[in-house]
XYZ file of N, CA and C in Angstrom:
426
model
N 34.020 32.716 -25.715
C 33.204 31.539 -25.494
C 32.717 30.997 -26.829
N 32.684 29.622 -27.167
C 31.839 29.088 -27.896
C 30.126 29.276 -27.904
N 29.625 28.682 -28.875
C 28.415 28.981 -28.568
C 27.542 28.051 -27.273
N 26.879 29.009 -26.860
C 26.254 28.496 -25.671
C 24.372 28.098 -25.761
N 24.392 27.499 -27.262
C 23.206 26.880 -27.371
C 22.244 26.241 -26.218
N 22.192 26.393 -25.192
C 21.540 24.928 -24.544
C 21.077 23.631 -24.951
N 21.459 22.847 -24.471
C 21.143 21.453 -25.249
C 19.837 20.930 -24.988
N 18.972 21.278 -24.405
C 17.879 21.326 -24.253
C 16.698 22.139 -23.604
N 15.705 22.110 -23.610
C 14.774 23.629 -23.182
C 14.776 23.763 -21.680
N 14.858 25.031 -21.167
C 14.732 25.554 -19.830
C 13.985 24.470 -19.190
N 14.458 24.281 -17.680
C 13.306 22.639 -16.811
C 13.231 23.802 -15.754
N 12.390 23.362 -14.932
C 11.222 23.841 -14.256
C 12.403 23.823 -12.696
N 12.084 25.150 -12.035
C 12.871 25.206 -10.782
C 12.024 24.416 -10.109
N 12.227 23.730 -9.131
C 12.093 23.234 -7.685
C 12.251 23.519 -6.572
N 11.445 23.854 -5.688
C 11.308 24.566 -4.178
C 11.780 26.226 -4.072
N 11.775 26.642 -2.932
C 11.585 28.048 -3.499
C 13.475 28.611 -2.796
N 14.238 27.558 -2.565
C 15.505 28.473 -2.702
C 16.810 27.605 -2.911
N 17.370 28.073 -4.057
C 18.068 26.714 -5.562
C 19.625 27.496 -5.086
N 20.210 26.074 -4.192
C 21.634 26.796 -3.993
C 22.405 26.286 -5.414
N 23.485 27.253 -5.705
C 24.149 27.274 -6.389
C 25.255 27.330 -6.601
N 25.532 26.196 -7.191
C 27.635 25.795 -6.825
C 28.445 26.130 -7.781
N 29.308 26.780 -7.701
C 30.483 26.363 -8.680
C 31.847 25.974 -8.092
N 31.991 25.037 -8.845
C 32.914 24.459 -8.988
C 33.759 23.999 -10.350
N 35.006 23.830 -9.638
C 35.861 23.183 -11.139
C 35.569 21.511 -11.089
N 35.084 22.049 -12.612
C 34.549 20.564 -12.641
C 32.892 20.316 -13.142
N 31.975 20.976 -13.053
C 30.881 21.117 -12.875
C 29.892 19.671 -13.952
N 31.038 19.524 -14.894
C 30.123 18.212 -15.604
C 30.508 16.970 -15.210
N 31.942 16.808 -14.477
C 31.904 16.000 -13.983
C 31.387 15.896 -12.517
N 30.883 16.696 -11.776
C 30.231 17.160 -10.410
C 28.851 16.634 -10.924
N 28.154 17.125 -11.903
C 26.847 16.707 -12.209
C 26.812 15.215 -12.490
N 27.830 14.905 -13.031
C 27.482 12.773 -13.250
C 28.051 12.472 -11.901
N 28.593 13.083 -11.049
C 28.725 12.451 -9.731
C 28.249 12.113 -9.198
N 27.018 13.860 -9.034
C 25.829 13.563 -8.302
C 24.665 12.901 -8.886
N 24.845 12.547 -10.330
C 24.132 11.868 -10.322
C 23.673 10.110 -9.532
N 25.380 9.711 -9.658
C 25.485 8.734 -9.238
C 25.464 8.132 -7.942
N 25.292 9.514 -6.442
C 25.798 9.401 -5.299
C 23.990 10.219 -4.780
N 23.661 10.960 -5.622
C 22.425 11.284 -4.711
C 20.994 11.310 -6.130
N 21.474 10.364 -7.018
C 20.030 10.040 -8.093
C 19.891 11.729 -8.309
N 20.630 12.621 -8.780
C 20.400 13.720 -9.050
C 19.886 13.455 -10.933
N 18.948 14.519 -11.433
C 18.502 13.909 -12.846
C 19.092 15.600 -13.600
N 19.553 15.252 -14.516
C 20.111 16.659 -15.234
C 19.014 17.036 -16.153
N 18.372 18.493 -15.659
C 17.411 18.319 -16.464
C 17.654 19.718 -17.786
N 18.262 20.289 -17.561
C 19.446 21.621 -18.407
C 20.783 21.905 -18.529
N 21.606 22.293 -19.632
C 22.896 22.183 -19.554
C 23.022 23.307 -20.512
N 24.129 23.966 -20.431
C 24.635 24.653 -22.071
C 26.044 23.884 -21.692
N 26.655 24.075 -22.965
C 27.369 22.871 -23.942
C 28.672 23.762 -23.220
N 29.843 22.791 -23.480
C 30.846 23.244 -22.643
C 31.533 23.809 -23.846
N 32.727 25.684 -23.592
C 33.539 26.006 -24.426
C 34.416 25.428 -24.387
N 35.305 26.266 -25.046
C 36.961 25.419 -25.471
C 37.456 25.127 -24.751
N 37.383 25.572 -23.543
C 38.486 24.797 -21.935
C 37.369 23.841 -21.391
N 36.381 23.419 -21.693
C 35.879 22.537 -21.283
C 34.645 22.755 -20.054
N 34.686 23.794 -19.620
C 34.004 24.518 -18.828
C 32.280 24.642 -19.257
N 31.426 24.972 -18.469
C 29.957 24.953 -18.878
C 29.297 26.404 -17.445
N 28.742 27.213 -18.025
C 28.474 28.174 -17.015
C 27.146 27.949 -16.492
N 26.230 26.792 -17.114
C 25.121 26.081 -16.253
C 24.749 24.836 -16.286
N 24.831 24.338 -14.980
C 24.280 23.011 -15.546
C 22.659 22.906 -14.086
N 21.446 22.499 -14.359
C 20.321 22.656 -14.043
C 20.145 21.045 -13.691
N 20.236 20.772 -12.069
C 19.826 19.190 -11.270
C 18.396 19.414 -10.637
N 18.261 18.638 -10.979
C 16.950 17.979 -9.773
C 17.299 16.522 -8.781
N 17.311 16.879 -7.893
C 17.961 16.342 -6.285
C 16.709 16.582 -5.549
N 15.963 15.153 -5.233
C 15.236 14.648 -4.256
C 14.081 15.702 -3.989
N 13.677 16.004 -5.397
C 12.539 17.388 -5.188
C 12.918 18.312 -5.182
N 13.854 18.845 -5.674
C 14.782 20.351 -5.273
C 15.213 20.405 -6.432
N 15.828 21.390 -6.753
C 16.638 22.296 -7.788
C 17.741 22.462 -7.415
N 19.063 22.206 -7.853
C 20.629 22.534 -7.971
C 21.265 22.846 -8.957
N 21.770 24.099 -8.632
C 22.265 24.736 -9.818
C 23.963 24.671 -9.708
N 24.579 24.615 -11.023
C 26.197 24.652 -11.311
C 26.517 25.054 -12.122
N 28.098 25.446 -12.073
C 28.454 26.080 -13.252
C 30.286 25.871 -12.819
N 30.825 26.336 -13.874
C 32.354 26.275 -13.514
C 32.351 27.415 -13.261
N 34.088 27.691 -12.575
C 34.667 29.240 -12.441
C 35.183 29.725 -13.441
N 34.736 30.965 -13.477
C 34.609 32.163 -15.022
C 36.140 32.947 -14.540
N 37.112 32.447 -13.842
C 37.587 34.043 -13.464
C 37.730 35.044 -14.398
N 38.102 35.052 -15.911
C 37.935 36.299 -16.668
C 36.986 37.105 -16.790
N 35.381 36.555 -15.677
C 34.400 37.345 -16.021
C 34.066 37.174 -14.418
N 35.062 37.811 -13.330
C 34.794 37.837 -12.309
C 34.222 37.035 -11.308
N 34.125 35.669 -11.913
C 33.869 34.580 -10.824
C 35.558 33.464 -10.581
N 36.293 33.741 -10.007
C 37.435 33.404 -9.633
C 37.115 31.706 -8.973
N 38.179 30.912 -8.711
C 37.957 29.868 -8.232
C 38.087 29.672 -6.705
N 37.615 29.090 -5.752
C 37.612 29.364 -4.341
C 36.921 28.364 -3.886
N 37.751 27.813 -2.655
C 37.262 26.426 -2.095
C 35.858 27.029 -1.151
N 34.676 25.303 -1.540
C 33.883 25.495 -0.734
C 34.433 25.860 0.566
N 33.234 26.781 1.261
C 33.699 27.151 2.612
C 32.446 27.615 3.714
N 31.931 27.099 4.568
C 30.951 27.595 5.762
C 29.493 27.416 5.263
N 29.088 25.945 4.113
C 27.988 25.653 4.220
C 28.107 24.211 4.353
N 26.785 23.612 3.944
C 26.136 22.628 4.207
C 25.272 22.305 3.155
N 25.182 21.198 2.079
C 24.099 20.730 1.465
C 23.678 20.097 2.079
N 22.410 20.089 2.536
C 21.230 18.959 3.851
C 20.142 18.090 2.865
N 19.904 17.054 2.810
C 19.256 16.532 2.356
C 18.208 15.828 3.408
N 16.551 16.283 3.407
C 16.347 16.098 4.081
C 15.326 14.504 3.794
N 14.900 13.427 4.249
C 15.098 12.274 3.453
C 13.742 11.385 4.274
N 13.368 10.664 4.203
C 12.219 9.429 4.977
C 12.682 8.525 5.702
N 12.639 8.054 7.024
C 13.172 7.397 7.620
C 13.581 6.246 7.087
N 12.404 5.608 5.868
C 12.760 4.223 5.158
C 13.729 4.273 4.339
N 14.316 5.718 3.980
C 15.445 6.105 2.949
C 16.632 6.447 2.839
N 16.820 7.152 4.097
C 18.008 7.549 4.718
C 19.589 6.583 4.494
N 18.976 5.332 4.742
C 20.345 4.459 5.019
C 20.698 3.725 3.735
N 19.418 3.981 2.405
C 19.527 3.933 0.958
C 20.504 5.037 0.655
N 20.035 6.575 1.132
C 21.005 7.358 0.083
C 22.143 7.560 0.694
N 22.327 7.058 1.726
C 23.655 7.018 2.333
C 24.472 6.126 1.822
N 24.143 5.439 1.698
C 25.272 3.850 1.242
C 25.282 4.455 -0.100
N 24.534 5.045 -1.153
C 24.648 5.174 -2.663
C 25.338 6.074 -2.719
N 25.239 7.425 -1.531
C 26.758 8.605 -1.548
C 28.113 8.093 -1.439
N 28.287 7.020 -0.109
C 29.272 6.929 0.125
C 30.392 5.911 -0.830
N 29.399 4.830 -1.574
C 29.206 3.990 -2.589
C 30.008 4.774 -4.174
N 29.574 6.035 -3.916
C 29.857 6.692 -4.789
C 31.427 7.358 -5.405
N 31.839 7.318 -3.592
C 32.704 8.460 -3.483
C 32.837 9.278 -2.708
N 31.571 9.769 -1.600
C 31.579 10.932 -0.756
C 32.663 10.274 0.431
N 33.569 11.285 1.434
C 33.775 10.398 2.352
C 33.260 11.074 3.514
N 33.013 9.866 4.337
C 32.240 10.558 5.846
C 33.171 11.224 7.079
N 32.638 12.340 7.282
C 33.130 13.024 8.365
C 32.115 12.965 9.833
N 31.077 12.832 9.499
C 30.030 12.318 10.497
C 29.031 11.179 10.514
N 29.690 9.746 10.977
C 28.952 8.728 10.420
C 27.341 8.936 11.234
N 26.605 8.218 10.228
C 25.447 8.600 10.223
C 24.841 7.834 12.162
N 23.953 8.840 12.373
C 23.619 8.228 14.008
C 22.329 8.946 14.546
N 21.641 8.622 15.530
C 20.762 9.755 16.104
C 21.526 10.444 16.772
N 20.751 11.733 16.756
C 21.481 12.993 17.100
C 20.772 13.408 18.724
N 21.164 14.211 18.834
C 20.813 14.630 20.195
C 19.022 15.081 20.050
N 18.531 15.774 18.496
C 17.968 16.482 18.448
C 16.356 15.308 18.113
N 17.077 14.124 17.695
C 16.012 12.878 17.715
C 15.575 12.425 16.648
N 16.879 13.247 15.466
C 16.725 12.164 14.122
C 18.171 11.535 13.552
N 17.901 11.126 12.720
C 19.075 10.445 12.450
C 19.762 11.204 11.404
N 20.962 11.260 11.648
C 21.855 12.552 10.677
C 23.225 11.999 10.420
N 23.688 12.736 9.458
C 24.993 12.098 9.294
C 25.941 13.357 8.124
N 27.331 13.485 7.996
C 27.825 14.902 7.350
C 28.892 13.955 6.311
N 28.847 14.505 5.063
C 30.059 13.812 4.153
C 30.330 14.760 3.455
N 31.744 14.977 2.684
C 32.080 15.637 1.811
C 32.515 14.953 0.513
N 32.119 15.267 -0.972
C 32.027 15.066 -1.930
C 33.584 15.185 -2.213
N 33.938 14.325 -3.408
C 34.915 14.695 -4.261
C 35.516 16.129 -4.412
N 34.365 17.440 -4.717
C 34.586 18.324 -4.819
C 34.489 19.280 -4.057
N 34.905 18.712 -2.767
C 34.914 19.751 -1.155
C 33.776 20.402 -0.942
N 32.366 19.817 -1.435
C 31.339 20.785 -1.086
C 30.555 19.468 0.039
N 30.286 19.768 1.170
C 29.464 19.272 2.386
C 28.499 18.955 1.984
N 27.759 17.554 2.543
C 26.734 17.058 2.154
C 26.318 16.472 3.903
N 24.832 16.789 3.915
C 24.326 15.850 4.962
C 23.099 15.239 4.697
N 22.637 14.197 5.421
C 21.301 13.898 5.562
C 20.684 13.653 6.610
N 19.459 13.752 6.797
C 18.726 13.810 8.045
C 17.227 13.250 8.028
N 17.015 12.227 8.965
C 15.726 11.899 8.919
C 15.189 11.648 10.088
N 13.431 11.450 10.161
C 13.133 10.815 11.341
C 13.295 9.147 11.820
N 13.677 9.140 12.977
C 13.906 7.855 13.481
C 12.744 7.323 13.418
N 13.159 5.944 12.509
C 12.161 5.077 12.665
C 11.607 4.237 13.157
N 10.302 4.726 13.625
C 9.141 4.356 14.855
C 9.122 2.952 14.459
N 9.277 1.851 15.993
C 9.325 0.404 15.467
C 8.184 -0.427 16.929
């Protein structure tokens, strides 16, 4: 590895449980999300010689998201997302904002957005980089 300076000082976790992705790709995953869910990069270390970065540190809608690429020489192998869900949970006045700015983005929809049985409004997309995205809000009282 090159050196893994961080390019700027440790940022502050958000909420108390920070899922964590890797993927190939992870700096271009982070300007994705920046662009599809206003994610703000608030830590990075600098990418080595293949281009790779083993953290990159988001803040997403009050939350903490963590990334990194796949290491396989150091036992993190590459492997398609599989059997989750990123949920974003959102304000009724907002919902149909960060939806249009995901899909705007790039995400494509597998569950267009609707009320649900359960009495909010929800909707399921998957990102560029096969990782599941939803959002969910309360229906707004009119």
């Amino acid at each position: 590895m090159t050196d893994q300076t961080p390019v700027q000082p440790p940022a502050k976790v958000l909420g108390g449980l920070t899922p964590y992705l890797q993927l190939d790709g992870a700096f271009k995953a982070a300007e994705f999300y920046k662009k599809a869910f206003g994610a703000e990069q608030v830590f990075a270390y600098p990418a080595d010689e293949k281009g790779r970065t083993m953290h990159i540190h988001l803040h997403i809608n009050g939350s903490t998201l963590m990334l990194s690429d796949f290491y396989p020489e150091n036992g993190m192998p590459a492997v398609k997302p599989q059997g989750y869900t990123m949920q974003l949970h959102l304000g009724s006045d907002d919902i149909d904002a960060w939806w249009k700015r995901a899909v705007d983005a790039g995400c494509e929809v597998a569950v267009p957005l609707q009320v649900m049985f359960w009495g909010d409004q929800w909707g399921n997309m998957r990102d560029p980089f096969g990782v599941e995205w939803a959002m969910n809000a309360p229906v707004k009282k009119t």
